[in-house]
Short mmCIF file of C-alpha atoms in Angstrom, two decimals:
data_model
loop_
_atom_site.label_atom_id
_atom_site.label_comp_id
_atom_site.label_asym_id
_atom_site.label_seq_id
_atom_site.Cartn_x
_atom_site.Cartn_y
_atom_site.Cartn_z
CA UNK J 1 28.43 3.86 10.85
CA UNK J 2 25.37 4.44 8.61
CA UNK J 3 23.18 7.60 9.18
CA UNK J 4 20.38 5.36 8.48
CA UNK J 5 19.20 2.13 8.45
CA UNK J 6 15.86 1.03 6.57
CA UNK J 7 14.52 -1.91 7.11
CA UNK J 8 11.78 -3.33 4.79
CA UNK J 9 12.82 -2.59 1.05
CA UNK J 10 9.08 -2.52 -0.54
CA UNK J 11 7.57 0.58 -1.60
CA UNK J 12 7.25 2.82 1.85
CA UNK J 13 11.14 1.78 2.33
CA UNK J 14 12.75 1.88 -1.06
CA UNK J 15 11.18 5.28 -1.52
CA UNK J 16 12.94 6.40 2.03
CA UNK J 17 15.81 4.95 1.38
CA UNK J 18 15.89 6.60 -2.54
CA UNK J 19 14.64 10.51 -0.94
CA UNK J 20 17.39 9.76 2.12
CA UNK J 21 20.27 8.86 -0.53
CA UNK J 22 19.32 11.81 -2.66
CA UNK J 23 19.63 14.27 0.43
CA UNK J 24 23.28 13.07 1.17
CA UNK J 25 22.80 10.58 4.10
CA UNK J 26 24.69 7.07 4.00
CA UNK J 27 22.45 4.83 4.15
CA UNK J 28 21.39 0.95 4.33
CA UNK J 29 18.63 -0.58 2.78
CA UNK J 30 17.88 -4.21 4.29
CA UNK J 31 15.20 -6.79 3.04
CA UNK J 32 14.98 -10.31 4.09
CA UNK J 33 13.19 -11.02 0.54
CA UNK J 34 15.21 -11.61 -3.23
CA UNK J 35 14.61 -9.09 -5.73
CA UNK J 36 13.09 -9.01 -7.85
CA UNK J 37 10.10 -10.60 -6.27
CA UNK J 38 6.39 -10.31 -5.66
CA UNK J 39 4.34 -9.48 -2.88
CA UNK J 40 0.88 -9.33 -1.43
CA UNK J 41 -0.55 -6.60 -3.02
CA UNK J 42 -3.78 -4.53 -5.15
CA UNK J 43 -1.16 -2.92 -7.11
CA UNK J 44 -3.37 0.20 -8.00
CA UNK J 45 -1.58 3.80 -7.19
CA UNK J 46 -4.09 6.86 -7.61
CA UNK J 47 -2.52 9.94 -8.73
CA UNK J 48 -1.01 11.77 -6.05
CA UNK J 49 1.16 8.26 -5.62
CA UNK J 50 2.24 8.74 -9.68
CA UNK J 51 2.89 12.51 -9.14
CA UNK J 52 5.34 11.91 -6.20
CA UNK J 53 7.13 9.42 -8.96
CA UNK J 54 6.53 11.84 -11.58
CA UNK J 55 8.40 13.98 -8.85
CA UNK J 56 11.18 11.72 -8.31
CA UNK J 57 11.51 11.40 -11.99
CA UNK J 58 10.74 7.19 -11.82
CA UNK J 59 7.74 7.80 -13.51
CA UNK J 60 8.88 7.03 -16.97
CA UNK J 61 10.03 3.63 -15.94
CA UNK J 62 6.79 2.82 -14.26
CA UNK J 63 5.14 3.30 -17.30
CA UNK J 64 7.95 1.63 -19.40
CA UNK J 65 7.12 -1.59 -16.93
CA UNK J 66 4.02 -1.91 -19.47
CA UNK J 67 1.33 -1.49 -16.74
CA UNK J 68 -1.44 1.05 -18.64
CA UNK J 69 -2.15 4.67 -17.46
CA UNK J 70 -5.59 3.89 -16.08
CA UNK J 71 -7.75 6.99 -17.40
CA UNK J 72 -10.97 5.45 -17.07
CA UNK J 73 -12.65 4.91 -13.93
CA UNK J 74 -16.11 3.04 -13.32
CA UNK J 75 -18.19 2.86 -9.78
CA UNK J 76 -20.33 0.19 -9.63
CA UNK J 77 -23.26 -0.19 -6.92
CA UNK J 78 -26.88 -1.90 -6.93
CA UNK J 79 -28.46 0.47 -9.00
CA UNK J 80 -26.26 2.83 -9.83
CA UNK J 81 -22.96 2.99 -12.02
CA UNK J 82 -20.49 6.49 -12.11
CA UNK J 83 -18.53 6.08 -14.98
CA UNK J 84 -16.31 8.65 -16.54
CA UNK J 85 -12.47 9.92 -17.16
CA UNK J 86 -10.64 9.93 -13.99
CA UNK J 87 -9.56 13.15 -12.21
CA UNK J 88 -6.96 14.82 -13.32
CA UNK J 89 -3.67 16.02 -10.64
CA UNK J 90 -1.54 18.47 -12.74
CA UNK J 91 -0.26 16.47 -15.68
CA UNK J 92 -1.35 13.04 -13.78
CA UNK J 93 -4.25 11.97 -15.95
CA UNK J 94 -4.99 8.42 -14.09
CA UNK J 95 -3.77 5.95 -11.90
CA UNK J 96 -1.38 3.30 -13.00
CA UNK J 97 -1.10 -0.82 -11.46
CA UNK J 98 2.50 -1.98 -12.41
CA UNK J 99 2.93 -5.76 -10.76
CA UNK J 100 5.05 -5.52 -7.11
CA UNK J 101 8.08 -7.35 -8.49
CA UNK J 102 8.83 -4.91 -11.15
CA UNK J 103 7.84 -1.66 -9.00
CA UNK J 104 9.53 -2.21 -5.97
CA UNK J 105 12.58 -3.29 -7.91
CA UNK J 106 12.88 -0.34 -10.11
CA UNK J 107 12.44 2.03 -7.17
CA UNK J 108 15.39 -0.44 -4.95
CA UNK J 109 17.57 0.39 -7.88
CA UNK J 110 16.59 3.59 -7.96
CA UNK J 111 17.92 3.82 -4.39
CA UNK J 112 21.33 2.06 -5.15
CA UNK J 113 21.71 4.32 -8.18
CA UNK J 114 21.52 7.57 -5.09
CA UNK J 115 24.10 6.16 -3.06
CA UNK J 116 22.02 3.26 -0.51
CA UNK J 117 23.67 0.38 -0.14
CA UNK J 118 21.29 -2.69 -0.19
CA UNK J 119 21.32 -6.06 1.26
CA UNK J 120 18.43 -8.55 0.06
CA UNK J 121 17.57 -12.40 1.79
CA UNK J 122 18.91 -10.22 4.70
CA UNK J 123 16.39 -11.00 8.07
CA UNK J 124 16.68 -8.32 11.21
CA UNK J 125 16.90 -10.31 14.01
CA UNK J 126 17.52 -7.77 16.99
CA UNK J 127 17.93 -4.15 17.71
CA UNK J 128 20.89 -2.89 19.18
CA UNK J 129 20.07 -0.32 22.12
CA UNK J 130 22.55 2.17 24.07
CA UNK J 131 21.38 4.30 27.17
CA UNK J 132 17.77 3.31 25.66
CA UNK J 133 18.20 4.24 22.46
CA UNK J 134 18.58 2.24 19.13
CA UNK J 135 21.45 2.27 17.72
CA UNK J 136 21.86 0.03 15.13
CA UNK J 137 20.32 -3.47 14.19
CA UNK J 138 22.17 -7.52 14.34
CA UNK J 139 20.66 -9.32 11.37
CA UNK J 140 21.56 -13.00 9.85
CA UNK J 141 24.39 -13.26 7.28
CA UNK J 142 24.64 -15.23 4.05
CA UNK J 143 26.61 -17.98 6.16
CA UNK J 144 24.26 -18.11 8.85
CA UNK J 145 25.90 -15.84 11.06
CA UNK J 146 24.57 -12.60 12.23
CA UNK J 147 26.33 -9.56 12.79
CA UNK J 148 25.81 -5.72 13.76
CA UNK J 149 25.01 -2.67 11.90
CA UNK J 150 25.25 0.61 13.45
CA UNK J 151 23.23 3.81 12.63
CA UNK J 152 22.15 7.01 13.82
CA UNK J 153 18.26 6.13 12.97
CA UNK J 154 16.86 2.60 12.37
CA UNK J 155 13.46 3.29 10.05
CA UNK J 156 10.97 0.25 10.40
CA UNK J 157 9.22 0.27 7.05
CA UNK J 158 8.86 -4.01 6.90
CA UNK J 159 5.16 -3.75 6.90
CA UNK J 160 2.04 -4.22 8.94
CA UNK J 161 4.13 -7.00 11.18
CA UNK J 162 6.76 -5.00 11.37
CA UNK J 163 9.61 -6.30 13.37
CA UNK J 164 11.13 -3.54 14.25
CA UNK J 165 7.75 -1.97 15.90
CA UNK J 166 8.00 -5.34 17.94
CA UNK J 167 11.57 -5.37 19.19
CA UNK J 168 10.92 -1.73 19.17
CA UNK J 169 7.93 -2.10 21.78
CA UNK J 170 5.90 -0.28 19.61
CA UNK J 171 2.58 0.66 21.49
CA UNK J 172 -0.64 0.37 18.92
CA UNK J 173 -2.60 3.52 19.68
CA UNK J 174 -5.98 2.93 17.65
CA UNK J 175 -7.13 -0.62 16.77
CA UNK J 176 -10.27 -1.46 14.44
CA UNK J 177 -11.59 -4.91 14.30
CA UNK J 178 -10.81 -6.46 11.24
CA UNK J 179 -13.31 -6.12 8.55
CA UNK J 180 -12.63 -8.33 4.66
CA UNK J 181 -11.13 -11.23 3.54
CA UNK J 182 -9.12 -10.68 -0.15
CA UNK J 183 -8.69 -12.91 -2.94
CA UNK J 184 -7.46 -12.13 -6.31
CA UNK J 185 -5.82 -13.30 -9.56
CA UNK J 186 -4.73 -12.77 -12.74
CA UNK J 187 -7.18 -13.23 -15.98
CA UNK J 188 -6.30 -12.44 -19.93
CA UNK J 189 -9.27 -11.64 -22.07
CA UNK J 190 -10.53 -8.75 -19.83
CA UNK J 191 -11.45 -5.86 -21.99
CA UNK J 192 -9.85 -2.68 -21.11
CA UNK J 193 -12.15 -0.01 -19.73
CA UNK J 194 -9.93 1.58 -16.99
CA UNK J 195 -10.57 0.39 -13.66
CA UNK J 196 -14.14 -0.94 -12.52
CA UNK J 197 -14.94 -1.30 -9.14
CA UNK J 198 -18.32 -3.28 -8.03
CA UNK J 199 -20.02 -3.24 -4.38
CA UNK J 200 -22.34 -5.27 -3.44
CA UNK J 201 -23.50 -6.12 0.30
CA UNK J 202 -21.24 -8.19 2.02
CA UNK J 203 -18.97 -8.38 -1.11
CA UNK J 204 -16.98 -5.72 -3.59
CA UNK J 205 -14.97 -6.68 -6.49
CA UNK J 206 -12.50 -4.33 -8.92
CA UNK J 207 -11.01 -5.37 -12.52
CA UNK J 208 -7.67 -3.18 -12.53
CA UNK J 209 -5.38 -3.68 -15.69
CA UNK J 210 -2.11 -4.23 -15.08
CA UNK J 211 1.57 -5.50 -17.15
CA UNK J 212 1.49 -8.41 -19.91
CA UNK J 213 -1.58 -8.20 -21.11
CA UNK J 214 -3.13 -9.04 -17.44
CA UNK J 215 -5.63 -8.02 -15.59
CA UNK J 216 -5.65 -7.85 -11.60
CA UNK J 217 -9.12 -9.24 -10.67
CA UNK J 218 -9.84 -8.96 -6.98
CA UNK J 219 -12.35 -9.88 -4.79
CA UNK J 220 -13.09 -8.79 -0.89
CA UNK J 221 -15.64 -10.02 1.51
CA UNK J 222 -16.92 -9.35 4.59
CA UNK J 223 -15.77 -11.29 7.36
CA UNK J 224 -19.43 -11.78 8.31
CA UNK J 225 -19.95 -13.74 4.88
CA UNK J 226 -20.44 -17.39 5.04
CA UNK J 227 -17.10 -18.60 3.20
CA UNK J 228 -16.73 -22.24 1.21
CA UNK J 229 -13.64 -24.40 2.72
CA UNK J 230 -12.89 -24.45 -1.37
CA UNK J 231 -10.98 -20.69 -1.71
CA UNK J 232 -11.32 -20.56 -5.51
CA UNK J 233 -15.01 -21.64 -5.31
CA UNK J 234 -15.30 -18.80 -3.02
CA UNK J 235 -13.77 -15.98 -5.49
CA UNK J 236 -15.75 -17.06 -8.51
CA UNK J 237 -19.22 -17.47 -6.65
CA UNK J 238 -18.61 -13.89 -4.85
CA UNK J 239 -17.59 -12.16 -7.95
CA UNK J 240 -20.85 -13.75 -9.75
CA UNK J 241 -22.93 -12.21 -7.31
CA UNK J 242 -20.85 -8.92 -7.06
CA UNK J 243 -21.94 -8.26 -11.08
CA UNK J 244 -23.25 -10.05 -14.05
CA UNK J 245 -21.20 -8.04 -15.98
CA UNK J 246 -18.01 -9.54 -14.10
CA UNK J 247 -18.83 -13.00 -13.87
CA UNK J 248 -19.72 -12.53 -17.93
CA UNK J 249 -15.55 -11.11 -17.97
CA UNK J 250 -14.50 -13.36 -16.12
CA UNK J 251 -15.78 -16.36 -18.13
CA UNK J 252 -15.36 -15.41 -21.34
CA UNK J 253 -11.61 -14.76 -20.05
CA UNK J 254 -8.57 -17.09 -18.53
CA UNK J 255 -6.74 -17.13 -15.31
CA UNK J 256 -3.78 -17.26 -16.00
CA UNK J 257 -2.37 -17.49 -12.19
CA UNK J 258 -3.35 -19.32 -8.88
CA UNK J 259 -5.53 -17.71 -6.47
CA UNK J 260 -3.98 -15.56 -3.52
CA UNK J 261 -5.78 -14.78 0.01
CA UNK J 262 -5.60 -12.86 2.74
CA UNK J 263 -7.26 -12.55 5.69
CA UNK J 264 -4.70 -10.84 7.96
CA UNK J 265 -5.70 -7.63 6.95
CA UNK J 266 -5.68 -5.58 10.30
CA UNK J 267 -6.71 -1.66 10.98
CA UNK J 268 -4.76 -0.01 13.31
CA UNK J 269 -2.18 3.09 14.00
CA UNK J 270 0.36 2.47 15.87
CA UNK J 271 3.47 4.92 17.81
CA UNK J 272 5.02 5.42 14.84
CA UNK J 273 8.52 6.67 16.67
CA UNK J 274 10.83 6.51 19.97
CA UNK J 275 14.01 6.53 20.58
CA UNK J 276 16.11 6.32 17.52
CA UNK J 277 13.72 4.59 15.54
CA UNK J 278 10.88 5.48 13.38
CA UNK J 279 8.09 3.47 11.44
CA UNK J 280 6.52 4.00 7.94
CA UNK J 281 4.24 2.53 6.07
CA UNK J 282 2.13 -0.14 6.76
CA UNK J 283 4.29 -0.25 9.91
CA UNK J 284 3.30 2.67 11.27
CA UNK J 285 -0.83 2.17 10.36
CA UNK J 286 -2.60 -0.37 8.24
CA UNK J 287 -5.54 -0.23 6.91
CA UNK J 288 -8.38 -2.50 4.57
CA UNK J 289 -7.18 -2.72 0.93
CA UNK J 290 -10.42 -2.24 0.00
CA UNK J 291 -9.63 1.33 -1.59
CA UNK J 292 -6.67 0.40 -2.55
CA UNK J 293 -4.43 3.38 -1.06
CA UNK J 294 -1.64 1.55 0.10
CA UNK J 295 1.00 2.20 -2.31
CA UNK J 296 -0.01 5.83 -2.57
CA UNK J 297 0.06 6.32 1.62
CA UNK J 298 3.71 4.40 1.40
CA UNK J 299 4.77 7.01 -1.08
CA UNK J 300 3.44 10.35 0.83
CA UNK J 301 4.68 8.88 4.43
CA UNK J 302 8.07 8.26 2.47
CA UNK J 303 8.42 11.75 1.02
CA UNK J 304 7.06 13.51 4.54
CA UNK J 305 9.51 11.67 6.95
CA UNK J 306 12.22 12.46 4.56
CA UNK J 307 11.06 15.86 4.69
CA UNK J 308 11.33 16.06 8.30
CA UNK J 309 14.78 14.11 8.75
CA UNK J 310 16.38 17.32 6.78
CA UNK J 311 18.30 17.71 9.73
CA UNK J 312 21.55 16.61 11.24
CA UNK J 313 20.52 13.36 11.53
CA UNK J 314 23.17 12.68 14.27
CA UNK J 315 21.48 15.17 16.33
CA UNK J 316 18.93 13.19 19.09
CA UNK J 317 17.40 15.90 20.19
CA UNK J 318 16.44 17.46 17.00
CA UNK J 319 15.69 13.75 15.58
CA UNK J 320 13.41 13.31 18.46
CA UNK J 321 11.43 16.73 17.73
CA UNK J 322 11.16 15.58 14.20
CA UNK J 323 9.99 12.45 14.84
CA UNK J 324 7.45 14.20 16.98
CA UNK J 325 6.15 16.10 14.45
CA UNK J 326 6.18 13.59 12.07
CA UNK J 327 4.13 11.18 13.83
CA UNK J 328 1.26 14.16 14.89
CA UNK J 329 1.11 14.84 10.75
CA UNK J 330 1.06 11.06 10.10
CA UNK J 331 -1.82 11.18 12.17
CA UNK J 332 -3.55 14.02 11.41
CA UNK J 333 -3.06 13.69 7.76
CA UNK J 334 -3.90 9.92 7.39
CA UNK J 335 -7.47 9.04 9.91
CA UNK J 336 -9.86 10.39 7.46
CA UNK J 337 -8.82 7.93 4.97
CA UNK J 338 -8.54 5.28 7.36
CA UNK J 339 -12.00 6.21 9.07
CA UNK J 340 -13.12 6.40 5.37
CA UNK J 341 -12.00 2.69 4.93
CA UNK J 342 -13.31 1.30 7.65
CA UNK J 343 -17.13 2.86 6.35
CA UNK J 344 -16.40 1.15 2.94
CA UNK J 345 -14.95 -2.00 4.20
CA UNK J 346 -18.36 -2.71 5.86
CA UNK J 347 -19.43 -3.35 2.00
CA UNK J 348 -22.81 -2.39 3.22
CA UNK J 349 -24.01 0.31 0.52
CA UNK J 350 -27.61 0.64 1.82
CA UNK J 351 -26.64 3.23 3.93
CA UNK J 352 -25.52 5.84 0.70
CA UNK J 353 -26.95 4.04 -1.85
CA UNK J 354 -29.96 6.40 -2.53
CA UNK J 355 -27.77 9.39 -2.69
CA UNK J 356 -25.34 7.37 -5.44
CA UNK J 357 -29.11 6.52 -7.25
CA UNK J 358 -30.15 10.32 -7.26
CA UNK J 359 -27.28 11.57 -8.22
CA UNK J 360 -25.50 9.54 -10.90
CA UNK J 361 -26.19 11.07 -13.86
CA UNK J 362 -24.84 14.79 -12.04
CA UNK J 363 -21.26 15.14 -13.65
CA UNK J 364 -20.49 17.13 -11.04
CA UNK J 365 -21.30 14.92 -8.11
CA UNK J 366 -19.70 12.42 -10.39
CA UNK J 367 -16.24 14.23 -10.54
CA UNK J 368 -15.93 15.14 -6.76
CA UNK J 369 -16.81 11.11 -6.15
CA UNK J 370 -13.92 10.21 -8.66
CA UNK J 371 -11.89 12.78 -6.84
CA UNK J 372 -12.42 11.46 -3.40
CA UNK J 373 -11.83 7.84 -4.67
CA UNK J 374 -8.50 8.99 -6.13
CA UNK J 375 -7.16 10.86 -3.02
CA UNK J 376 -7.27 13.87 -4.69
CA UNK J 377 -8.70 17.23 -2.74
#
């Protein structure tokens, strides 16, 4: 009998799993991928995300990963550019992009190393319920067999199709349409200069260095953008016309990887509890990648459930209140940034353009606009 059960071993999970582990609780970390292996992802973690590591004392192995400390940050719109060192949070002096393989595997072994057990190329395929509750989870075996697990909590933390919110009934409680398609890559021969974001209408790109040399080039567009049926024809010709100066980088460099898309790349918040079970995560609410906050939300979702579960865990009732108040904070805490997305996911900067043009030579305006991008009040 575990006290917990996590399912979904990326970022929002391994960091549950590794805070859980640390406070004493038995638990089980399951993940239907190998690891090390890579993901979907924009990489990028602003500060308060490095500061929880810094926290957790991983930090030093991020960096050790060979992904830069990214101290320079440049804001790029038509007709106006906010350039400058990014905002300092204590001794966090940037935001960092280490590749997905190497992150989530460092913080997986980081959980093993407190005491989680961990199963990978492990697939849930069922919840087990009791008198309504969930009480444990059947998933496949190495022979092709499945078998039970038992727990006091099951934690959903396998992403923005979770399967636990769906065998879970989990009832979405605010849905956005969808508003980008992403495509990225990997290029050498980027210069440096921190990370450079461009917007453009109908299309944004950002240049984020990353491990090996590489450079994470992505590329979103609206949905309401005439696309080509050729993908990579798409992500050149969009980051041409998001800046000159890109398309310049871009060839005058070398990609050095194949293209990756996504268009599945939903807004929404949904129950994030019931029951014995929880969600976290992407799970619990998605939203565009266009700032780039998902790794940093996984992190501060990780560290406040674990804050709440600091509680006999095999207590229902005092699970339940918990997960109460850790879904109204989830809430509270998290729809400005996802309202915020959803204003720059339109990739429509006529509407605060002027204000960026008046006011981009202010350092001051300059340094509370670096500290909103960086989630950083």
């Amino acid at each position: 009998m575990y006290d917990v059960i996590v399912v979904g071993a990326r970022c929002a999970g391994a960091a549950t799993a590794l805070l859980l582990a640390r406070a004493g609780r038995r638990v089980l970390l399951l993940d239907r991928a190998r690891f090390p292996s890579d993901t979907l992802s924009t990489l990028y973690i602003h500060q308060p995300g490095l500061a929880r590591l810094d926290r957790w004392g991983l930090l030093g192995e991020v960096l050790a990963t060979g992904a830069p400390l990214l101290t320079r940050l440049s804001l790029n719109f038509p007709g106006a550019r906010l350039t400058g060192p990014a905002p300092a949070l204590g001794a966090i002096t940037g935001g960092c992009a280490p590749r997905r393989y190497a992150l989530d595997h460092l913080l997986v072994q980081a959980a093993i190393r407190a005491g989680a057990e961990f199963r990978p190329r492990t697939t849930v395929v069922d919840l087990q319920w009791e008198d309504g509750k969930v009480t444990g989870v059947r998933h496949g075996t190495p022979r092709g067999s499945t078998t039970p697990a038992r727990a006091h909590l099951v934690i959903g933390a396998d992403g923005r199709n979770s399967t636990v919110a769906r065998l879970a009934h989990a009832p979405v409680v605010r849905q956005d349409p969808r508003s980008t398609r992403a495509y990225y890559s990997y290029w050498s021969g980027i210069p440096d200069h921190g990370v450079q974001i461009y917007t453009g209408q109908g299309m944004g790109a950002g240049c984020i260095p990353t491990q090996d040399g590489l450079t994470l080039v992505s590329v979103q567009v609206s949905r309401t953008t005439p696309a080509h049926d050729n993908r990579q024809r798409t992500y050149r010709e969009m980051a041409r016309k998001s800046s000159a100066e890109l398309d310049q980088q871009l060839t005058e460099g070398k990609q050095e990887d194949r293209l990756y898309c996504c268009s599945d790349l939903p807004n929404f918040f949904r129950r994030p509890h019931g029951p014995g079970w929880v969600l976290v995560g992407d799970a619990a609410h998605n939203k565009d990648p266009t700032p780039g906050r998902g790794i940093t939300d996984a992190f501060i979702q990780a560290e406040m459930l674990a804050e709440y579960l600091d509680i006999p865990i095999d207590d229902t009732q005092q699970v339940d209140a918990a997960s109460v108040k850790y879904a109204r904070q989830l809430r509270e805490e998290f729809t400005p940034a996802y309202e915020s997305a959803l204003v720059t996911a339109r990739l429509d900067p006529t509407e605060y353009i002027q204000h960026l043009i008046d006011n981009q030579h202010d350092p001051a305006f300059t340094d509370r606009f670096f500290h909103s991008f960086s989630g950083i009040s």
